[in-house]
XYZ file of N, CA and C in Angstrom:
843
model
N 27.140 37.535 -37.777
C 26.150 37.747 -36.708
C 25.544 36.421 -36.245
N 25.225 35.533 -37.206
C 24.652 34.239 -36.840
C 25.616 33.427 -36.000
N 26.918 33.519 -36.342
C 27.926 32.785 -35.584
C 28.028 33.309 -34.156
N 27.897 34.627 -34.021
C 27.956 35.229 -32.685
C 26.764 34.799 -31.839
N 25.559 34.821 -32.459
C 24.352 34.397 -31.736
C 24.448 32.938 -31.328
N 24.982 32.105 -32.235
C 25.142 30.689 -31.909
C 26.108 30.502 -30.749
N 27.195 31.272 -30.751
C 28.169 31.185 -29.679
C 27.556 31.589 -28.341
N 26.745 32.673 -28.350
C 26.080 33.131 -27.121
C 25.123 32.052 -26.603
N 24.359 31.412 -27.524
C 23.418 30.363 -27.153
C 24.136 29.191 -26.490
N 25.261 28.793 -27.085
C 26.025 27.673 -26.530
C 26.543 28.006 -25.144
N 27.032 29.232 -24.955
C 27.544 29.647 -23.645
C 26.437 29.649 -22.603
N 25.254 30.187 -23.008
C 24.135 30.234 -22.066
C 23.703 28.830 -21.655
N 23.633 27.915 -22.630
C 23.253 26.534 -22.317
C 24.245 25.902 -21.362
N 25.518 26.134 -21.611
C 26.546 25.523 -20.779
C 26.546 26.082 -19.372
N 26.124 27.327 -19.218
C 26.108 27.965 -17.901
C 24.822 27.646 -17.138
N 23.682 27.729 -17.845
C 22.397 27.608 -17.160
C 21.977 26.174 -16.895
N 22.265 25.264 -17.799
C 21.784 23.892 -17.646
C 22.261 23.225 -16.369
N 23.568 23.296 -16.016
C 23.996 22.683 -14.753
C 23.302 23.273 -13.549
N 23.005 24.588 -13.591
C 22.337 25.231 -12.460
C 20.940 24.670 -12.259
N 20.226 24.410 -13.360
C 18.885 23.851 -13.269
C 18.918 22.477 -12.612
N 19.831 21.640 -13.031
C 19.918 20.300 -12.477
C 20.432 20.305 -11.043
N 21.244 21.275 -10.713
C 21.834 21.300 -9.373
C 20.850 21.796 -8.319
N 19.966 22.728 -8.704
C 19.101 23.349 -7.712
C 17.639 22.929 -7.834
N 17.265 22.247 -8.921
C 15.868 21.899 -9.118
C 15.406 20.820 -8.159
N 14.132 20.865 -7.754
C 13.515 19.819 -6.942
C 12.213 19.401 -7.604
N 11.742 18.226 -7.242
C 10.496 17.727 -7.819
C 9.473 17.574 -6.710
N 8.279 18.099 -6.916
C 7.208 17.990 -5.940
C 6.011 17.297 -6.562
N 5.327 16.485 -5.768
C 4.115 15.830 -6.229
C 2.942 16.785 -6.035
N 2.246 17.061 -7.112
C 1.142 18.017 -7.083
C 0.061 17.583 -6.092
N -0.517 18.555 -5.401
C -1.622 18.324 -4.453
C -1.244 17.391 -3.309
N 0.042 17.392 -2.931
C 0.478 16.509 -1.853
C 0.858 17.295 -0.609
N 0.701 16.646 0.536
C 0.999 17.251 1.832
C 1.632 16.203 2.738
N 2.350 16.665 3.758
C 2.884 15.759 4.775
C 2.383 16.219 6.143
N 1.825 15.300 6.892
C 1.370 15.577 8.249
C 1.975 14.537 9.186
N 2.238 14.932 10.404
C 2.841 14.031 11.381
C 1.838 13.696 12.474
N 1.711 12.409 12.783
C 0.869 11.954 13.890
C 1.771 11.492 15.026
N 1.595 12.092 16.177
C 2.296 11.658 17.387
C 1.390 10.642 18.064
N 1.631 9.377 17.788
C 0.686 8.325 18.167
C 0.692 8.056 19.669
N -0.473 8.175 20.264
C -0.643 7.795 21.665
C -0.729 6.275 21.792
N -1.238 5.618 20.771
C -1.359 4.162 20.789
C 0.016 3.492 20.802
N 0.919 4.001 19.961
C 2.219 3.358 19.783
C 3.362 4.064 20.512
N 3.139 5.319 20.903
C 4.218 6.064 21.541
C 5.326 6.427 20.569
N 4.983 6.547 19.283
C 5.945 6.911 18.246
C 5.296 7.885 17.277
N 6.123 8.568 16.498
C 5.625 9.506 15.500
C 5.717 8.887 14.110
N 4.696 9.142 13.309
C 4.653 8.676 11.926
C 4.225 9.827 11.024
N 4.877 9.963 9.885
C 4.432 10.920 8.880
C 3.365 10.279 8.011
N 2.405 11.086 7.586
C 1.428 10.680 6.587
C 1.690 11.488 5.325
N 1.945 10.795 4.226
C 2.092 11.451 2.925
C 0.736 11.376 2.242
N 0.179 12.529 1.893
C -1.201 12.571 1.404
C -1.264 13.297 0.070
N -1.897 12.665 -0.895
C -2.107 13.267 -2.222
C -3.601 13.310 -2.510
N -4.088 14.493 -2.885
C -5.498 14.672 -3.192
C -5.719 14.619 -4.701
N -6.859 14.080 -5.141
C -7.153 14.063 -6.581
C -7.243 15.482 -7.145
N -6.951 15.623 -8.410
C -6.989 16.945 -9.034
C -8.349 17.614 -8.915
N -9.429 16.841 -9.024
C -10.754 17.463 -9.012
C -11.293 17.710 -7.602
N -10.476 17.385 -6.581
C -10.903 17.613 -5.200
C -11.241 19.083 -4.958
N -10.532 19.968 -5.651
C -10.676 21.402 -5.407
C -11.688 22.078 -6.333
N -12.292 21.315 -7.250
C -13.275 21.898 -8.152
C -14.524 22.318 -7.371
N -15.027 23.486 -7.704
C -16.212 23.997 -7.008
C -17.393 23.043 -7.166
N -17.471 22.379 -8.306
C -18.588 21.459 -8.562
C -18.525 20.237 -7.654
N -17.368 19.987 -7.044
C -17.196 18.797 -6.211
C -17.130 19.115 -4.718
N -17.617 20.278 -4.313
C -17.505 20.685 -2.913
C -18.179 19.720 -1.952
N -19.176 18.998 -2.421
C -19.883 18.055 -1.545
C -19.482 16.602 -1.821
N -18.592 16.398 -2.754
C -18.184 15.041 -3.116
C -17.280 14.437 -2.050
N -17.515 13.179 -1.734
C -16.671 12.464 -0.776
C -15.888 11.383 -1.507
N -14.617 11.245 -1.142
C -13.685 10.443 -1.929
C -13.265 9.152 -1.219
N -13.023 8.101 -2.008
C -12.382 6.909 -1.443
C -10.966 7.261 -0.978
N -10.399 6.407 -0.134
C -9.020 6.615 0.321
C -8.217 5.343 0.089
N -7.061 5.507 -0.511
C -6.110 4.416 -0.692
C -5.030 4.549 0.377
N -4.970 3.576 1.292
C -3.974 3.569 2.366
C -2.837 2.622 2.001
N -1.598 3.081 2.245
C -0.427 2.281 1.924
C 0.545 2.260 3.087
N 1.097 1.090 3.375
C 2.220 0.985 4.302
C 3.514 1.220 3.526
N 4.653 1.225 4.240
C 5.947 1.458 3.572
C 5.918 2.743 2.751
N 5.339 3.796 3.324
C 5.070 5.024 2.602
C 6.221 5.632 1.814
N 7.467 5.657 2.330
C 8.552 6.280 1.570
C 8.746 5.684 0.181
N 8.366 4.413 0.005
C 8.442 3.789 -1.321
C 7.087 3.771 -2.010
N 6.080 3.242 -1.340
C 4.804 2.979 -2.001
C 4.057 4.250 -2.387
N 4.209 5.325 -1.594
C 3.485 6.555 -1.897
C 3.933 7.137 -3.229
N 5.236 7.111 -3.471
C 5.747 7.658 -4.731
C 5.243 6.849 -5.922
N 5.214 5.536 -5.781
C 4.695 4.694 -6.857
C 3.207 4.968 -7.064
N 2.453 5.020 -5.986
C 1.006 5.245 -6.082
C 0.693 6.619 -6.662
N 1.510 7.622 -6.337
C 1.303 8.959 -6.897
C 1.458 8.924 -8.411
N 2.417 8.133 -8.892
C 2.593 7.998 -10.334
C 1.471 7.210 -10.975
N 1.086 6.106 -10.367
C 0.021 5.259 -10.905
C -1.289 6.023 -11.003
N -1.549 6.925 -10.056
C -2.819 7.664 -10.017
C -2.708 9.048 -10.649
N -1.696 9.255 -11.465
C -1.477 10.580 -12.062
C -2.555 10.940 -13.077
N -2.906 10.002 -13.943
C -3.849 10.306 -15.013
C -5.290 10.249 -14.508
N -6.156 10.994 -15.165
C -7.524 11.202 -14.696
C -8.273 9.900 -14.448
N -8.117 8.921 -15.327
C -8.852 7.666 -15.188
C -8.494 6.915 -13.900
N -7.305 7.187 -13.348
C -6.860 6.512 -12.134
C -6.826 7.451 -10.930
N -7.176 8.696 -11.139
C -7.068 9.719 -10.085
C -8.397 9.874 -9.361
N -8.831 8.798 -8.689
C -10.168 8.786 -8.116
C -10.194 8.759 -6.597
N -9.057 8.567 -5.970
C -9.027 8.419 -4.511
C -7.966 9.313 -3.894
N -8.166 9.637 -2.632
C -7.122 10.282 -1.839
C -6.096 9.201 -1.493
N -4.826 9.498 -1.702
C -3.748 8.537 -1.446
C -3.066 8.896 -0.129
N -2.948 7.932 0.768
C -2.320 8.154 2.072
C -1.218 7.109 2.280
N 0.015 7.563 2.309
C 1.135 6.683 2.596
C 1.585 6.859 4.036
N 1.694 5.770 4.775
C 2.118 5.819 6.178
C 3.620 5.530 6.234
N 4.368 6.453 6.805
C 5.821 6.333 6.833
C 6.264 5.281 7.840
N 7.571 5.046 7.880
C 8.155 4.284 8.975
C 8.142 5.165 10.216
N 8.301 4.580 11.380
C 8.323 5.356 12.618
C 9.500 6.327 12.608
N 9.237 7.539 13.064
C 10.268 8.579 13.098
C 11.468 8.123 13.932
N 12.644 8.204 13.337
C 13.871 7.853 14.040
C 14.252 6.391 13.960
N 13.360 5.549 13.445
C 13.650 4.119 13.326
C 14.249 3.800 11.968
N 15.102 2.799 11.928
C 15.509 2.215 10.659
C 14.266 1.677 9.962
N 14.161 1.918 8.651
C 12.951 1.549 7.930
C 12.621 0.076 8.012
N 13.614 -0.785 7.847
C 13.371 -2.221 7.892
C 12.968 -2.661 9.302
N 13.594 -2.096 10.303
C 13.225 -2.423 11.688
C 11.780 -2.026 11.954
N 11.404 -0.820 11.515
C 10.057 -0.310 11.746
C 9.006 -1.186 11.076
N 9.247 -1.548 9.824
C 8.234 -2.295 9.071
C 8.111 -3.738 9.562
N 9.227 -4.379 9.904
C 9.146 -5.754 10.404
C 8.356 -5.794 11.705
N 8.622 -4.845 12.584
C 7.885 -4.791 13.852
C 6.397 -4.538 13.618
N 6.072 -3.553 12.784
C 4.693 -3.091 12.653
C 3.827 -3.969 11.761
N 4.416 -4.705 10.853
C 3.632 -5.419 9.855
C 3.511 -6.919 10.103
N 4.093 -7.412 11.197
C 4.010 -8.844 11.496
C 3.019 -9.081 12.638
N 2.114 -10.054 12.484
C 1.000 -10.212 13.430
C 1.355 -10.900 14.741
N 2.422 -11.680 14.760
C 2.826 -12.375 15.986
C 4.344 -12.347 16.110
N 4.821 -12.535 17.346
C 6.263 -12.614 17.557
C 6.792 -13.907 16.958
N 7.957 -13.804 16.327
C 8.628 -14.961 15.752
C 10.077 -14.928 16.220
N 10.428 -15.841 17.108
C 11.756 -15.833 17.722
C 12.881 -16.094 16.722
N 12.546 -16.607 15.548
C 13.583 -16.868 14.553
C 14.123 -15.582 13.941
N 13.394 -14.474 14.122
C 13.859 -13.175 13.625
C 14.719 -12.525 14.718
N 15.938 -12.952 14.858
C 16.782 -12.475 15.959
C 17.254 -11.036 15.754
N 17.297 -10.582 14.527
C 17.804 -9.242 14.226
C 16.736 -8.170 14.386
N 15.465 -8.573 14.314
C 14.368 -7.606 14.325
C 13.303 -7.975 15.359
N 12.601 -6.964 15.811
C 11.432 -7.172 16.662
C 10.237 -7.492 15.782
N 9.414 -8.430 16.184
C 8.232 -8.813 15.414
C 6.985 -8.751 16.299
N 5.823 -8.866 15.656
C 4.575 -9.021 16.401
C 3.831 -7.744 16.725
N 4.165 -6.640 16.073
C 3.522 -5.367 16.419
C 2.271 -5.040 15.638
N 1.847 -5.911 14.736
C 0.713 -5.587 13.868
C -0.593 -5.270 14.603
N -0.962 -5.994 15.673
C -2.220 -5.648 16.343
C -2.259 -4.198 16.848
N -1.171 -3.736 17.464
C -1.138 -2.348 17.931
C -1.051 -1.372 16.764
N -0.321 -1.760 15.725
C -0.196 -0.905 14.536
C -1.549 -0.745 13.846
N -2.331 -1.815 13.770
C -3.665 -1.723 13.189
C -4.564 -0.836 14.047
N -4.415 -0.927 15.352
C -5.172 -0.049 16.245
C -4.816 1.420 15.988
N -3.532 1.678 15.765
C -3.068 3.024 15.419
C -3.730 3.514 14.126
N -3.787 2.661 13.114
C -4.426 3.045 11.852
C -5.904 3.324 12.062
N -6.573 2.422 12.764
C -8.023 2.544 12.950
C -8.396 3.745 13.809
N -7.673 3.958 14.900
C -8.068 4.996 15.855
C -7.463 6.366 15.560
N -6.280 6.401 14.967
C -5.590 7.685 14.815
C -5.431 8.119 13.362
N -5.029 7.200 12.481
C -4.876 7.588 11.076
C -6.234 7.858 10.444
N -7.182 6.931 10.611
C -8.519 7.150 10.072
C -9.122 8.441 10.622
N -8.998 8.635 11.911
C -9.592 9.818 12.544
C -9.015 11.098 11.959
N -7.688 11.149 11.817
C -7.059 12.351 11.266
C -7.530 12.605 9.837
N -7.434 11.591 9.002
C -7.760 11.756 7.581
C -9.232 12.097 7.393
N -10.098 11.422 8.134
C -11.535 11.598 7.924
C -12.061 12.892 8.536
N -11.330 13.465 9.485
C -11.707 14.776 10.023
C -11.211 15.923 9.151
N -10.134 15.686 8.420
C -9.503 16.771 7.653
C -10.000 16.855 6.209
N -10.368 15.702 5.633
C -10.733 15.675 4.221
C -12.141 15.118 4.034
N -12.686 15.316 2.845
C -14.015 14.803 2.517
C -13.864 13.335 2.102
N -14.230 12.440 3.004
C -13.949 11.021 2.850
C -15.239 10.217 2.742
N -15.240 9.233 1.847
C -16.284 8.214 1.825
C -15.799 7.066 2.699
N -16.304 6.993 3.909
C -15.785 6.013 4.877
C -16.120 4.577 4.487
N -17.009 4.413 3.516
C -17.348 3.068 3.050
C -16.466 2.598 1.900
N -15.523 3.439 1.508
C -14.640 3.111 0.392
C -13.178 3.305 0.809
N -12.731 2.474 1.720
C -11.317 2.470 2.102
C -10.623 1.314 1.384
N -9.447 1.594 0.832
C -8.661 0.585 0.127
C -7.331 0.440 0.854
N -6.903 -0.789 1.095
C -5.601 -1.042 1.712
C -4.700 -1.727 0.698
N -3.506 -1.187 0.523
C -2.537 -1.815 -0.368
C -1.218 -2.007 0.359
N -0.559 -3.126 0.096
C 0.730 -3.385 0.715
C 1.563 -4.321 -0.127
N 2.883 -4.206 0.012
C 3.839 -5.019 -0.728
C 4.687 -5.822 0.252
N 4.942 -7.082 -0.066
C 5.814 -7.939 0.725
C 5.227 -8.143 2.123
N 5.925 -7.729 3.191
C 5.325 -7.818 4.527
C 4.066 -6.967 4.615
N 4.028 -5.877 3.855
C 2.811 -5.070 3.791
C 1.666 -5.833 3.159
N 1.982 -6.713 2.204
C 0.954 -7.547 1.591
C 0.424 -8.604 2.540
N 1.329 -9.236 3.298
C 0.870 -10.239 4.271
C 0.149 -9.568 5.435
N 0.542 -8.332 5.784
C -0.209 -7.562 6.782
C -1.645 -7.356 6.287
N -1.791 -7.011 5.015
C -3.120 -6.825 4.452
C -3.937 -8.102 4.477
N -3.296 -9.238 4.202
C -3.996 -10.525 4.270
C -4.440 -10.815 5.692
N -3.605 -10.456 6.658
C -3.959 -10.646 8.070
C -5.133 -9.746 8.457
N -5.135 -8.486 8.004
C -6.264 -7.586 8.277
C -7.539 -8.164 7.667
N -7.416 -8.692 6.447
C -8.563 -9.282 5.763
C -9.196 -10.391 6.590
N -8.376 -11.114 7.356
C -8.867 -12.240 8.149
C -9.041 -11.895 9.625
N -8.848 -10.619 9.950
C -8.978 -10.164 11.338
C -10.111 -9.160 11.483
N -10.053 -8.095 10.662
C -11.105 -7.077 10.636
C -11.382 -6.693 9.185
N -11.933 -7.607 8.415
C -12.109 -7.337 6.977
C -12.971 -6.118 6.694
N -13.853 -5.780 7.631
C -14.773 -4.664 7.406
C -14.101 -3.296 7.441
N -12.863 -3.222 7.912
C -12.164 -1.929 7.957
C -11.925 -1.358 6.570
N -11.799 -2.233 5.574
C -11.528 -1.798 4.206
C -12.512 -2.486 3.265
N -12.914 -1.759 2.247
C -13.830 -2.336 1.260
C -13.077 -3.060 0.161
N -11.770 -2.757 0.029
C -10.981 -3.383 -1.026
C -9.522 -3.501 -0.592
N -8.833 -4.492 -1.175
C -7.442 -4.766 -0.837
C -6.655 -5.016 -2.124
N -5.458 -4.420 -2.203
C -4.517 -4.726 -3.283
C -3.231 -5.198 -2.616
N -2.977 -6.491 -2.696
C -1.863 -7.100 -1.978
C -0.886 -7.679 -2.991
N 0.349 -7.174 -2.979
C 1.334 -7.639 -3.948
C 2.502 -8.317 -3.237
N 2.966 -9.395 -3.833
C 4.083 -10.186 -3.287
C 3.946 -10.418 -1.784
N 2.781 -10.835 -1.304
C 2.589 -10.976 0.145
C 3.504 -12.054 0.724
N 4.098 -11.749 1.871
C 5.025 -12.682 2.537
C 4.229 -13.693 3.349
N 3.525 -14.557 2.651
C 2.642 -15.531 3.291
C 3.420 -16.599 4.047
N 4.725 -16.658 3.836
C 5.579 -17.652 4.486
C 5.911 -17.286 5.926
N 5.565 -16.060 6.356
C 5.974 -15.600 7.691
C 5.544 -16.596 8.769
N 6.460 -16.900 9.653
C 6.255 -17.812 10.786
C 5.613 -19.124 10.345
N 6.289 -19.757 9.381
C 5.851 -21.083 8.909
C 4.408 -21.080 8.411
N 4.119 -20.143 7.506
C 2.777 -20.069 6.893
C 1.682 -19.788 7.918
N 1.964 -18.914 8.856
C 0.995 -18.584 9.905
C -0.349 -18.143 9.342
N -0.351 -17.445 8.204
C -1.591 -16.902 7.667
C -2.593 -18.008 7.326
N -2.105 -19.207 7.014
C -3.013 -20.313 6.693
C -3.760 -20.790 7.945
N -3.059 -20.815 9.065
C -3.717 -21.174 10.326
C -4.733 -20.110 10.718
N -4.406 -18.840 10.433
C -5.334 -17.750 10.747
C -6.579 -17.838 9.881
N -6.378 -18.204 8.620
C -7.532 -18.362 7.734
C -8.415 -19.503 8.204
N -7.799 -20.595 8.648
C -8.556 -21.741 9.159
C -9.425 -21.324 10.353
N -8.850 -20.537 11.239
C -9.587 -20.060 12.411
C -10.722 -19.129 11.981
N -10.439 -18.237 11.031
C -11.472 -17.310 10.563
C -12.637 -18.082 9.956
N -12.321 -19.077 9.139
C -13.363 -19.839 8.458
C -14.227 -20.621 9.445
N -13.648 -21.020 10.564
C -14.414 -21.772 11.564
C -15.474 -20.914 12.240
N -15.346 -19.584 12.083
C -16.267 -18.675 12.764
C -17.063 -17.779 11.810
N -16.694 -17.747 10.526
C -17.333 -16.840 9.575
C -17.553 -17.535 8.239
N -18.574 -17.070 7.515
C -18.793 -17.598 6.169
C -18.806 -16.495 5.114
N -18.403 -15.277 5.503
C -18.425 -14.170 4.552
C -17.206 -13.267 4.722
N -16.817 -12.648 3.611
C -15.816 -11.569 3.597
C -16.315 -10.558 2.570
N -16.829 -9.450 3.035
C -17.408 -8.467 2.131
C -16.337 -7.492 1.657
N -15.586 -7.909 0.651
C -14.491 -7.064 0.151
C -14.089 -7.506 -1.248
N -13.501 -6.546 -1.992
C -12.860 -6.865 -3.255
C -11.374 -7.040 -2.974
N -10.800 -8.125 -3.438
C -9.402 -8.440 -3.121
C -8.647 -8.782 -4.405
N -7.555 -8.051 -4.627
C -6.667 -8.343 -5.755
C -5.309 -8.719 -5.180
N -4.812 -9.890 -5.553
C -3.523 -10.365 -5.063
C -2.631 -10.694 -6.257
N -1.409 -10.171 -6.243
C -0.475 -10.408 -7.345
C 0.904 -10.759 -6.801
N 1.537 -11.706 -7.467
C 2.907 -12.109 -7.151
C 3.675 -12.201 -8.464
N 4.944 -11.875 -8.441
C 5.753 -11.952 -9.646
C 6.124 -13.388 -9.987
N 6.075 -13.722 -11.264
C 6.416 -15.079 -11.695
C 7.872 -15.424 -11.380
N 8.704 -14.404 -11.176
C 10.117 -14.637 -10.887
C 10.401 -14.743 -9.390
N 9.378 -14.737 -8.571
C 9.576 -14.822 -7.122
C 9.635 -16.283 -6.677
N 10.588 -16.979 -7.231
C 10.801 -18.391 -6.945
C 12.295 -18.628 -6.756
N 12.688 -19.709 -6.082
C 14.109 -19.970 -5.832
C 14.972 -19.978 -7.091
N 14.414 -20.398 -8.199
C 15.171 -20.446 -9.456
C 15.745 -19.087 -9.828
N 15.048 -18.012 -9.428
C 15.502 -16.658 -9.726
C 16.048 -15.955 -8.488
N 16.428 -16.719 -7.479
C 17.096 -16.156 -6.313
C 16.209 -15.838 -5.129
N 14.926 -16.117 -5.223
C 14.025 -15.838 -4.108
C 14.265 -16.844 -2.980
N 14.366 -16.350 -1.758
C 14.581 -17.240 -0.614
C 13.384 -18.157 -0.394
N 12.204 -17.637 -0.643
C 10.977 -18.422 -0.474
C 10.261 -18.554 -1.813
N 9.520 -19.645 -1.965
C 8.745 -19.820 -3.187
C 7.436 -19.050 -3.035
N 7.480 -17.776 -3.434
C 6.329 -16.894 -3.255
C 5.161 -17.300 -4.153
N 5.477 -17.830 -5.328
C 4.415 -18.244 -6.246
C 3.637 -19.421 -5.671
N 4.346 -20.375 -5.088
C 3.675 -21.511 -4.464
C 2.774 -21.050 -3.323
N 3.271 -20.156 -2.468
C 2.457 -19.638 -1.373
C 1.235 -18.904 -1.882
N 1.423 -18.109 -2.924
C 0.321 -17.375 -3.559
C -0.751 -18.356 -4.034
N -0.339 -19.360 -4.778
C -1.306 -20.288 -5.365
C -2.041 -21.099 -4.305
N -1.340 -21.508 -3.266
C -1.989 -22.276 -2.195
C -2.987 -21.410 -1.434
N -2.621 -20.144 -1.184
C -3.513 -19.244 -0.441
C -4.768 -18.927 -1.252
N -4.582 -18.679 -2.540
C -5.752 -18.371 -3.374
C -6.660 -19.588 -3.527
N -6.064 -20.759 -3.650
C -6.866 -21.980 -3.713
C -7.671 -22.158 -2.429
N -7.043 -21.861 -1.300
C -7.724 -21.972 -0.008
C -8.908 -21.001 0.065
N -8.672 -19.747 -0.286
C -9.749 -18.754 -0.209
C -10.908 -19.124 -1.127
N -10.601 -19.573 -2.324
C -11.672 -19.896 -3.276
C -12.452 -21.142 -2.836
N -11.791 -22.061 -2.182
C -12.475 -23.288 -1.758
C -13.502 -23.019 -0.666
N -13.377 -21.886 0.021
C -14.294 -21.582 1.133
C -15.628 -21.013 0.653
N -15.640 -20.440 -0.544
C -16.863 -19.820 -1.083
C -17.415 -18.760 -0.119
N -16.544 -17.898 0.357
C -16.979 -16.830 1.263
C -18.007 -15.934 0.564
N -19.115 -15.690 1.242
C -20.124 -14.781 0.715
C -19.564 -13.363 0.665
N -19.807 -12.670 -0.423
C -19.404 -11.271 -0.554
C -17.976 -11.058 -1.016
N -17.179 -12.103 -1.071
C -15.782 -11.966 -1.475
C -15.662 -11.943 -2.996
N -15.114 -10.856 -3.509
C -14.765 -10.755 -4.928
C -13.251 -10.841 -5.018
N -12.755 -11.854 -5.686
C -11.333 -12.174 -5.623
C -10.747 -12.347 -7.019
N -9.688 -11.590 -7.288
C -8.927 -11.742 -8.528
C -7.463 -11.862 -8.153
N -6.752 -12.745 -8.845
C -5.317 -12.846 -8.584
C -4.564 -12.989 -9.888
N -3.262 -12.742 -9.825
C -2.422 -12.890 -11.013
C -0.988 -13.171 -10.592
N -0.376 -14.126 -11.264
C 1.067 -14.307 -11.193
C 1.611 -13.587 -12.420
N 2.301 -12.478 -12.188
C 2.652 -11.555 -13.269
C 3.963 -11.977 -13.940
N 3.889 -12.235 -15.228
C 5.079 -12.609 -15.987
C 6.110 -11.485 -15.977
N 7.384 -11.864 -15.782
C 8.484 -10.922 -15.950
C 8.776 -10.025 -14.769
N 8.071 -10.182 -13.639
C 8.358 -9.342 -12.484
C 8.887 -10.170 -11.324
N 9.727 -9.522 -10.513
C 10.269 -10.166 -9.322
C 9.762 -9.435 -8.081
N 10.398 -9.685 -6.941
C 9.902 -9.111 -5.685
C 10.008 -7.588 -5.665
N 10.884 -7.036 -6.469
C 11.114 -5.597 -6.441
C 10.357 -4.846 -7.534
N 9.749 -5.574 -8.431
C 9.078 -4.886 -9.540
C 7.597 -5.240 -9.673
N 7.084 -6.088 -8.796
C 5.680 -6.495 -8.894
C 4.734 -5.407 -8.413
N 5.147 -4.638 -7.402
C 4.227 -3.677 -6.793
C 3.654 -2.661 -7.787
N 4.459 -1.967 -8.599
C 3.854 -0.977 -9.504
C 2.846 -1.586 -10.464
N 3.179 -2.767 -11.007
C 2.274 -3.418 -11.959
C 1.015 -3.900 -11.246
N 1.203 -4.560 -10.113
C 0.057 -5.086 -9.373
C -0.861 -3.992 -8.861
N -0.267 -2.900 -8.377
C -1.094 -1.797 -7.882
C -1.935 -1.211 -8.999
N -1.333 -0.988 -10.156
C -2.073 -0.414 -11.281
C -3.214 -1.323 -11.716
N -2.939 -2.620 -11.814
C -3.979 -3.560 -12.238
C -5.080 -3.685 -11.180
N -4.683 -3.751 -9.922
C -5.665 -3.876 -8.859
C -6.579 -2.671 -8.765
N -5.997 -1.486 -8.822
C -6.811 -0.271 -8.730
C -7.731 -0.132 -9.941
N -7.223 -0.486 -11.102
C -8.052 -0.391 -12.306
C -9.308 -1.249 -12.157
N -9.176 -2.420 -11.562
C -10.331 -3.284 -11.328
C -11.240 -2.712 -10.252
N -10.679 -2.269 -9.141
C -11.468 -1.741 -8.035
C -12.194 -0.469 -8.439
N -11.542 0.374 -9.229
C -12.125 1.658 -9.611
C -13.314 1.518 -10.553
N -13.547 0.337 -11.082
C -14.704 0.153 -11.944
C -16.018 0.420 -11.200
N -15.978 0.262 -9.880
C -17.189 0.478 -9.068
C -17.270 1.881 -8.484
N -16.271 2.719 -8.754
C -16.251 4.062 -8.145
C -16.779 5.112 -9.113
């Protein structure tokens, strides 16, 4: 009898297990997708949105939540959903902004995340960041803040690579839009270090930046490990520049993370940056 039961168990496992793997799907809890048909840009973008677990608790009906905004949503949203899974990190509404509907992802991000046109980028369109930021400010903020219980004084912007340099540009263009920034592997080299000239212009007109800023670059993001640009050098020069200005209100932490490259810095940097920022939430 035991042999028969064992045989039946083995048959059931062999039959049922492939079916589970073939038909199963994975969903992120408390997540939704909404589409914005942007009048500013004339394109459609999906918003991937994840709400904290306690958002639905009756005791929190009047609670308003910080929002973590991310560019490159198809990648960054999934990472952020994992980073914010546990209760200690599950303090904000997560909003990932997709690439433009119908566009190649790289084409969409290069256009939207670069602040000025650069003719050396012959394969891609550049310089769309001002209009893209207007889209975020006028349409993404409006949608999110009308639909959910939001603390409008606690917006966090996070970006990786061109998304990181976009965040640095926002910091020096409209720093008040976000209370905190987590910028990883920022492409500060864009258009011959354009961000340094922008910082120089900002400093000539302002003496304060009221924001918490965490910037991280991987220690392996150097030519020795195959990086086209010396990202560590750009990181160190930019941080030295910001610290030398003594901007009032600026809280700044940075790290060159051992053992990470351009493709692995974002998860580590995001977790460390949020952990620091969340100390005030």
